[in-house]
Short mmCIF file of C-alpha atoms and ligand atoms in Angstrom, two decimals:
data_model
loop_
_atom_site.label_atom_id
_atom_site.label_comp_id
_atom_site.label_asym_id
_atom_site.label_seq_id
_atom_site.Cartn_x
_atom_site.Cartn_y
_atom_site.Cartn_z
CA UNK E 30 115.21 96.72 -26.09
CA UNK E 31 118.98 95.26 -27.17
CA UNK E 32 119.91 95.52 -23.59
CA UNK E 33 116.67 93.50 -22.64
CA UNK E 34 117.68 90.62 -24.97
CA UNK E 35 120.87 90.28 -23.44
CA UNK E 36 119.34 90.73 -19.15
CA UNK E 37 116.95 87.82 -20.77
CA UNK E 38 119.84 85.54 -21.80
CA UNK E 39 121.57 86.39 -18.75
CA UNK E 40 118.74 85.78 -16.63
CA UNK E 41 117.69 82.64 -18.05
CA UNK E 42 121.78 81.56 -18.12
CA UNK E 43 121.84 82.23 -14.34
CA UNK E 44 118.48 80.19 -13.83
CA UNK E 45 119.13 77.45 -16.19
CA UNK E 46 121.23 75.21 -13.94
CA UNK E 47 118.49 74.99 -11.14
CA UNK E 48 115.92 74.63 -13.53
CA UNK E 49 117.39 72.01 -15.31
CA UNK E 50 118.15 69.79 -12.01
CA UNK E 51 114.62 69.89 -11.35
CA UNK E 52 113.05 69.16 -14.56
CA UNK E 53 115.81 66.15 -14.86
CA UNK E 54 115.09 64.69 -11.91
CA UNK E 55 111.11 64.96 -13.05
CA UNK E 56 112.31 63.60 -16.66
CA UNK E 57 114.67 60.82 -15.36
CA UNK E 58 117.83 62.74 -17.12
CA UNK E 59 121.07 63.89 -15.61
CA UNK E 60 121.58 67.41 -15.02
CA UNK E 61 123.86 69.22 -17.49
CA UNK E 62 127.63 69.88 -15.50
CA UNK E 63 128.30 73.53 -16.49
CA UNK E 64 132.22 72.74 -16.72
CA UNK E 65 131.42 70.26 -19.22
CA UNK E 66 132.49 71.57 -23.24
CA UNK E 67 129.69 71.35 -25.23
CA UNK E 68 129.79 68.85 -28.12
CA UNK E 69 129.19 71.12 -31.23
CA UNK E 70 128.49 68.13 -33.06
CA UNK E 71 130.91 65.54 -33.38
CA UNK E 72 130.85 62.68 -31.46
CA UNK E 73 133.66 60.93 -33.31
CA UNK E 74 131.99 57.44 -33.72
CA UNK E 75 129.15 55.51 -34.96
CA UNK E 76 127.21 55.36 -32.41
CA UNK E 77 123.62 56.96 -32.32
CA UNK E 78 122.75 59.59 -29.77
CA UNK E 79 118.86 59.57 -29.17
CA UNK E 80 116.70 61.16 -28.08
CA UNK E 81 117.81 64.32 -28.88
CA UNK E 82 115.99 67.79 -29.11
CA UNK E 83 117.09 71.25 -30.25
CA UNK E 84 115.40 74.12 -30.52
CA UNK E 85 115.98 78.11 -30.96
CA UNK E 86 115.87 80.99 -28.30
CA UNK E 87 115.16 80.90 -24.61
CA UNK E 88 111.84 79.81 -24.93
CA UNK E 89 113.25 76.72 -26.17
CA UNK E 90 113.93 75.33 -22.76
CA UNK E 91 110.12 74.52 -21.57
CA UNK E 92 109.40 73.38 -25.18
CA UNK E 93 112.23 70.90 -25.21
CA UNK E 94 110.91 70.26 -21.32
CA UNK E 95 107.54 69.12 -23.17
CA UNK E 96 108.92 67.69 -26.17
CA UNK E 97 111.15 65.17 -23.98
CA UNK E 98 108.41 63.56 -21.59
CA UNK E 99 107.52 62.40 -25.20
CA UNK E 100 110.89 61.21 -26.15
CA UNK E 101 112.16 59.97 -22.90
CA UNK E 102 108.86 57.74 -22.96
CA UNK E 103 109.81 56.05 -26.54
CA UNK E 104 107.17 58.47 -28.11
CA UNK E 105 107.53 59.73 -31.89
CA UNK E 106 109.56 62.79 -32.83
CA UNK E 107 106.76 64.29 -34.44
CA UNK E 108 104.53 64.01 -31.30
CA UNK E 109 107.54 65.79 -29.61
CA UNK E 110 108.40 68.58 -31.87
CA UNK E 111 104.53 69.44 -31.95
CA UNK E 112 104.07 69.43 -28.16
CA UNK E 113 107.37 71.41 -27.77
CA UNK E 114 106.30 74.12 -29.87
CA UNK E 115 102.84 74.44 -28.84
CA UNK E 116 104.54 76.15 -25.16
CA UNK E 117 105.77 78.98 -26.97
CA UNK E 118 102.92 79.65 -29.26
CA UNK E 119 100.28 79.44 -26.09
CA UNK E 120 102.77 81.77 -24.15
CA UNK E 121 101.87 85.35 -24.12
CA UNK E 122 105.04 86.66 -23.21
CA UNK E 123 106.57 85.46 -26.64
CA UNK E 124 106.36 88.12 -28.56
CA UNK E 125 107.23 86.05 -31.62
CA UNK E 126 105.45 83.31 -31.91
CA UNK E 127 101.41 83.24 -31.46
CA UNK E 128 99.05 84.13 -28.76
CA UNK E 129 100.82 87.84 -27.84
CA UNK E 130 102.92 87.80 -30.83
CA UNK E 131 103.62 91.06 -32.41
CA UNK E 132 101.28 91.98 -35.01
CA UNK E 133 102.07 93.28 -38.66
CA UNK E 134 101.97 97.53 -39.28
CA UNK E 135 97.78 96.85 -39.76
CA UNK E 136 97.76 95.80 -35.99
CA UNK E 137 97.23 92.41 -36.80
CA UNK E 138 99.09 88.97 -36.05
CA UNK E 139 99.44 86.57 -38.89
CA UNK E 140 100.86 83.32 -37.87
CA UNK E 141 102.90 80.84 -40.17
CA UNK E 142 104.11 77.22 -39.19
CA UNK E 143 105.03 74.24 -41.07
CA UNK E 144 105.84 70.65 -39.71
CA UNK E 145 107.81 67.43 -41.35
CA UNK E 146 108.58 63.98 -40.12
CA UNK E 147 110.95 61.30 -41.43
CA UNK E 148 108.98 60.59 -44.27
CA UNK E 149 109.17 63.55 -46.23
CA UNK E 150 105.33 64.17 -44.80
CA UNK E 151 105.22 67.48 -44.53
CA UNK E 152 102.57 70.49 -43.52
CA UNK E 153 102.44 74.15 -43.39
CA UNK E 154 99.97 77.01 -42.82
CA UNK E 155 100.82 80.75 -43.95
CA UNK E 156 99.34 84.06 -43.02
CA UNK E 157 96.65 82.16 -40.62
CA UNK E 158 94.63 84.64 -38.26
CA UNK E 159 93.10 84.02 -34.98
CA UNK E 160 94.21 80.35 -34.10
CA UNK E 161 96.45 80.03 -31.59
CA UNK E 162 98.04 76.88 -32.48
CA UNK E 163 99.44 77.21 -35.61
CA UNK E 164 101.90 74.00 -35.78
CA UNK E 165 98.38 72.03 -34.73
CA UNK E 166 96.49 73.11 -38.16
CA UNK E 167 100.00 72.67 -39.83
CA UNK E 168 99.67 68.78 -38.67
CA UNK E 169 96.50 68.65 -40.16
CA UNK E 170 96.95 69.60 -43.24
CA UNK E 171 99.76 66.83 -43.48
CA UNK E 172 97.75 64.66 -42.35
CA UNK E 173 94.46 65.36 -43.61
CA UNK E 174 94.50 66.87 -47.22
CA UNK E 175 96.46 65.72 -49.94
CA UNK E 176 98.28 69.07 -50.07
CA UNK E 177 101.63 70.66 -48.34
CA UNK E 178 100.78 74.00 -47.39
CA UNK E 179 97.11 76.08 -47.02
CA UNK E 180 97.45 80.31 -46.78
CA UNK E 181 95.12 82.70 -45.12
CA UNK E 182 91.07 82.88 -45.15
CA UNK E 183 91.49 79.06 -46.56
CA UNK E 184 93.59 78.04 -43.86
CA UNK E 185 91.41 79.37 -41.32
CA UNK E 186 88.27 77.94 -42.91
CA UNK E 187 89.87 74.57 -42.64
CA UNK E 188 91.10 74.99 -39.36
CA UNK E 189 87.63 76.24 -37.96
CA UNK E 190 86.30 72.83 -39.46
CA UNK E 191 88.97 70.76 -37.86
CA UNK E 192 87.68 72.39 -34.34
CA UNK E 193 89.99 74.64 -33.34
CA UNK E 194 88.68 77.83 -31.94
CA UNK E 195 88.71 81.18 -33.17
CA UNK E 196 90.23 83.86 -30.91
CA UNK E 197 91.75 87.08 -30.34
CA UNK E 198 95.91 86.71 -30.31
CA UNK E 199 96.76 90.37 -30.03
CA UNK E 200 97.30 90.76 -26.61
CA UNK E 201 97.40 94.38 -24.29
CA UNK E 202 101.33 94.19 -24.19
CA UNK E 203 101.52 93.23 -28.22
CA UNK E 204 99.04 96.16 -28.92
CA UNK E 205 101.03 98.70 -26.31
CA UNK E 206 104.18 97.70 -28.35
CA UNK E 207 102.58 98.26 -31.65
CA UNK E 208 100.95 101.48 -30.67
CA UNK E 209 104.68 102.51 -29.77
CA UNK E 210 105.62 101.63 -33.22
CA UNK E 211 103.08 103.23 -34.70
CA UNK E 212 104.74 106.58 -33.80
CA UNK E 213 107.59 106.53 -36.56
CA UNK E 214 106.31 103.62 -38.21
CA UNK E 215 109.34 102.70 -39.41
CA UNK E 216 110.24 99.14 -41.20
CA UNK E 217 114.03 99.02 -39.17
CA UNK E 218 114.15 95.41 -37.39
CA UNK E 219 115.90 95.92 -33.97
CA UNK E 220 118.46 93.02 -33.84
CA UNK E 221 117.58 90.01 -31.40
CA UNK E 222 114.13 91.24 -30.81
CA UNK E 223 111.81 92.21 -33.94
CA UNK E 224 112.57 90.30 -36.57
CA UNK E 225 113.16 86.84 -35.10
CA UNK E 226 112.45 84.58 -32.07
CA UNK E 227 110.85 81.87 -34.13
CA UNK E 228 110.71 78.54 -32.72
CA UNK E 229 112.35 75.92 -34.43
CA UNK E 230 112.47 72.43 -33.09
CA UNK E 231 114.57 69.39 -34.17
CA UNK E 232 114.29 65.82 -32.49
CA UNK E 233 115.79 62.84 -33.02
CA UNK E 234 113.37 59.57 -31.28
CA UNK E 235 114.00 56.59 -29.44
CA UNK E 236 113.47 54.94 -32.99
CA UNK E 237 116.46 56.94 -34.53
CA UNK E 238 113.79 58.49 -36.58
CA UNK E 239 113.82 62.83 -37.44
CA UNK E 240 111.24 65.23 -37.33
CA UNK E 241 111.22 69.36 -37.16
CA UNK E 242 108.58 72.09 -36.27
CA UNK E 243 108.71 75.63 -36.70
CA UNK E 244 106.18 78.65 -36.04
CA UNK E 245 106.47 82.07 -35.66
CA UNK E 246 104.28 85.21 -35.98
CA UNK E 247 107.00 86.43 -38.43
CA UNK E 248 109.21 89.37 -38.63
CA UNK E 249 107.51 92.45 -36.56
CA UNK E 250 105.29 95.31 -38.26
CA UNK E 251 105.78 93.38 -41.43
CA UNK E 252 103.71 94.62 -44.55
CA UNK E 253 100.28 92.79 -44.26
CA UNK E 254 100.09 89.87 -46.19
CA UNK E 255 103.93 88.60 -45.85
CA UNK E 256 104.89 85.45 -45.30
CA UNK E 257 108.49 84.08 -44.18
CA UNK E 258 110.70 81.40 -44.11
CA UNK E 259 109.19 79.48 -41.48
CA UNK E 260 106.48 78.13 -42.96
CA UNK E 261 108.01 76.71 -46.51
CA UNK E 262 109.41 73.93 -46.44
CA UNK E 263 113.18 73.64 -47.62
CA UNK E 264 113.56 77.50 -46.02
CA UNK E 265 112.65 77.72 -42.01
CA UNK E 266 112.88 73.53 -41.96
CA UNK E 267 114.15 70.61 -43.86
CA UNK E 268 114.78 67.14 -43.18
CA UNK E 269 115.97 64.12 -44.90
CA UNK E 270 116.01 61.05 -42.65
CA UNK E 271 118.76 59.62 -44.18
CA UNK E 272 120.89 62.46 -43.51
CA UNK E 273 119.78 65.24 -40.71
CA UNK E 274 117.43 68.20 -39.93
CA UNK E 275 118.01 72.10 -40.27
CA UNK E 276 115.85 74.75 -38.98
CA UNK E 277 116.09 78.40 -39.21
CA UNK E 278 115.63 81.72 -37.17
CA UNK E 279 115.85 85.26 -38.38
CA UNK E 280 115.36 87.42 -41.35
CA UNK E 281 113.08 85.17 -43.22
CA UNK E 282 113.81 86.92 -46.31
CA UNK E 283 117.56 85.70 -46.57
CA UNK E 284 116.47 82.18 -45.20
CA UNK E 285 114.38 82.03 -48.45
CA UNK E 286 116.87 83.60 -50.85
CA UNK E 287 119.40 80.77 -50.33
CA UNK E 288 117.06 77.64 -49.37
CA UNK E 289 118.72 77.59 -46.06
CA UNK E 290 117.33 74.61 -44.13
CA UNK E 291 117.61 72.35 -47.25
CA UNK E 292 121.39 73.56 -47.96
CA UNK E 293 121.98 72.71 -44.49
CA UNK E 294 121.07 69.44 -44.93
CA UNK E 295 122.91 68.72 -48.36
CA UNK E 296 125.99 70.15 -46.91
CA UNK E 297 125.48 67.41 -44.24
CA UNK E 298 124.83 64.80 -47.19
CA UNK E 299 128.66 66.02 -48.29
CA UNK E 300 129.89 65.25 -45.16
CA UNK E 301 129.68 68.05 -42.97
CA UNK E 302 128.72 68.43 -39.57
CA UNK E 303 125.87 69.97 -38.44
CA UNK E 304 128.14 72.98 -37.05
CA UNK E 305 129.92 73.44 -40.15
CA UNK E 306 126.92 73.40 -42.13
CA UNK E 307 125.22 75.82 -40.46
CA UNK E 308 128.37 77.88 -40.36
CA UNK E 309 128.58 77.72 -44.34
CA UNK E 310 125.19 78.92 -45.01
CA UNK E 311 125.51 81.65 -42.73
CA UNK E 312 128.78 82.80 -44.50
CA UNK E 313 127.20 82.33 -47.90
CA UNK E 314 124.21 84.68 -46.56
CA UNK E 315 126.98 87.08 -45.12
CA UNK E 316 128.22 87.73 -48.34
CA UNK E 317 125.01 88.09 -50.43
CA UNK E 318 124.23 90.94 -47.61
CA UNK E 319 127.53 92.32 -47.09
CA UNK E 320 126.61 95.42 -49.16
CA UNK E 321 123.29 95.59 -48.95
CA UNK E 322 121.82 98.38 -46.77
CA UNK E 323 119.63 95.46 -44.77
CA UNK E 324 122.15 94.01 -43.48
CA UNK E 325 122.11 96.50 -40.78
CA UNK E 326 119.12 94.67 -39.50
CA UNK E 327 120.00 91.12 -40.23
CA UNK E 328 120.47 88.34 -38.00
CA UNK E 329 120.06 85.08 -38.86
CA UNK E 330 120.36 81.38 -36.97
CA UNK E 331 120.51 77.67 -37.88
CA UNK E 332 119.91 74.78 -35.69
CA UNK E 333 120.93 71.38 -37.45
CA UNK E 334 120.52 67.81 -36.20
CA UNK E 335 122.01 64.57 -37.76
CA UNK E 336 121.28 61.08 -38.11
CA UNK E 337 123.90 60.08 -35.36
CA UNK E 338 121.99 62.55 -33.00
CA UNK E 339 124.89 64.86 -33.07
CA UNK E 340 123.81 68.63 -32.67
CA UNK E 341 124.99 72.36 -34.14
CA UNK E 342 124.17 75.73 -34.76
CA UNK E 343 125.76 78.88 -35.89
CA UNK E 344 124.82 82.72 -36.21
CA UNK E 345 125.59 85.86 -38.19
CA UNK E 346 125.47 87.81 -34.97
CA UNK E 347 125.69 87.31 -31.13
CA UNK E 348 122.29 87.26 -29.10
CA UNK E 349 121.37 83.78 -30.51
CA UNK E 350 121.35 80.75 -28.25
CA UNK E 351 119.38 77.11 -28.90
CA UNK E 352 118.86 74.97 -25.80
CA UNK E 353 119.74 71.12 -26.33
CA UNK E 354 118.25 68.42 -24.75
CA UNK E 355 119.66 64.93 -23.99
CA UNK E 356 120.41 61.94 -21.63
CA UNK E 357 124.24 63.10 -21.60
CA UNK E 358 123.70 66.41 -20.57
CA UNK E 359 119.92 67.33 -19.85
CA UNK E 360 118.29 70.17 -21.30
CA UNK E 361 120.88 73.31 -21.61
CA UNK E 362 120.89 77.10 -23.06
CA UNK E 363 124.05 77.65 -25.23
CA UNK E 364 125.20 80.90 -27.22
CA UNK E 365 125.08 80.40 -30.52
CA UNK E 366 128.50 81.07 -32.53
CA UNK E 367 128.69 83.59 -34.56
CA UNK E 368 130.44 85.37 -37.71
CA UNK E 369 129.89 89.26 -36.62
CA UNK E 370 131.05 91.38 -33.93
C1 SD4 S 11 110.36 85.49 -40.18
N1 SD4 S 11 112.04 83.64 -39.32
O1 SD4 S 11 108.98 85.29 -40.30
C2 SD4 S 11 110.98 84.77 -39.17
C3 SD4 S 11 111.06 85.51 -38.40
C4 SD4 S 11 111.70 85.35 -37.14
O2 SD4 S 11 110.07 85.37 -35.38
O3 SD4 S 11 112.38 84.67 -36.89
N2 SD4 S 11 110.16 85.38 -35.93
O4 SD4 S 11 111.36 85.87 -41.13
#
């Protein structure tokens, strides 16, 4: 399965130039020049680069496309990130998010998501079942309730009241994968396949406002009731419109332990570039895990976007990639720098 991931990454990289060319024509942005060195984060001046959208993994590319339609038209970042991650939520081929997500060890697909805007408004749902677009429910929690987080049955009841439809999210492919897993019933997530692929997305819009969204079906084969980092503001996602934004993918327990995304933002506040801030937190996580048995299946990746529109990312192991879309280079997939080989 690791090979499948590598194959998918290569296949996507192989086709990205063509895909990007078309999409950029559609959206009026320039195609990415693969010969040009990636800016992993520093413009070296005070000019704000905007709009920009960055998101995790291969499925970040089509998600960015959707978000870009809104950002490029001068729309709000919050609308863009919601629309962007909904693409992955609806895609049955994405086995780590929304419809088609791999279930927990009882065969139930349980979803976590959160969203945050430039004024510290945020909404979140966790352990939500049978609702395809948890990110939109999270946004409703933010806009329609005095609270930030709803979980389980309460979250579902709220979603139904808001007009969301109840549906079966366990696809035949996901059920097949679950039946395979049941044969050994071992919880040892396969790196880059079973313990992440959450889609996290960060954007800076034409007004210079930051926003972010994060949505996942969580770690495959988790204990029923387990909630990861992705719906937790400060862990899976955090932003401060004065400074920058950050989001995570990977083993949620490690991200929660270190308040990962909040820490990345705080490091940027102290003057670190997005890339340096992501790297420092990944190294901190490595130090915590280096003598633990669960290091064996630990993968962690962070993306960050600051107030100047500079971006960066860093991960623990090879295999993590992220998609960036901006006016300079279009929509492209970038392999994350990593700590361990
Ligand atoms: C979690 N961070 O629940 C998520 C895992 C992930 O696709 O990235 N899943 O721990």
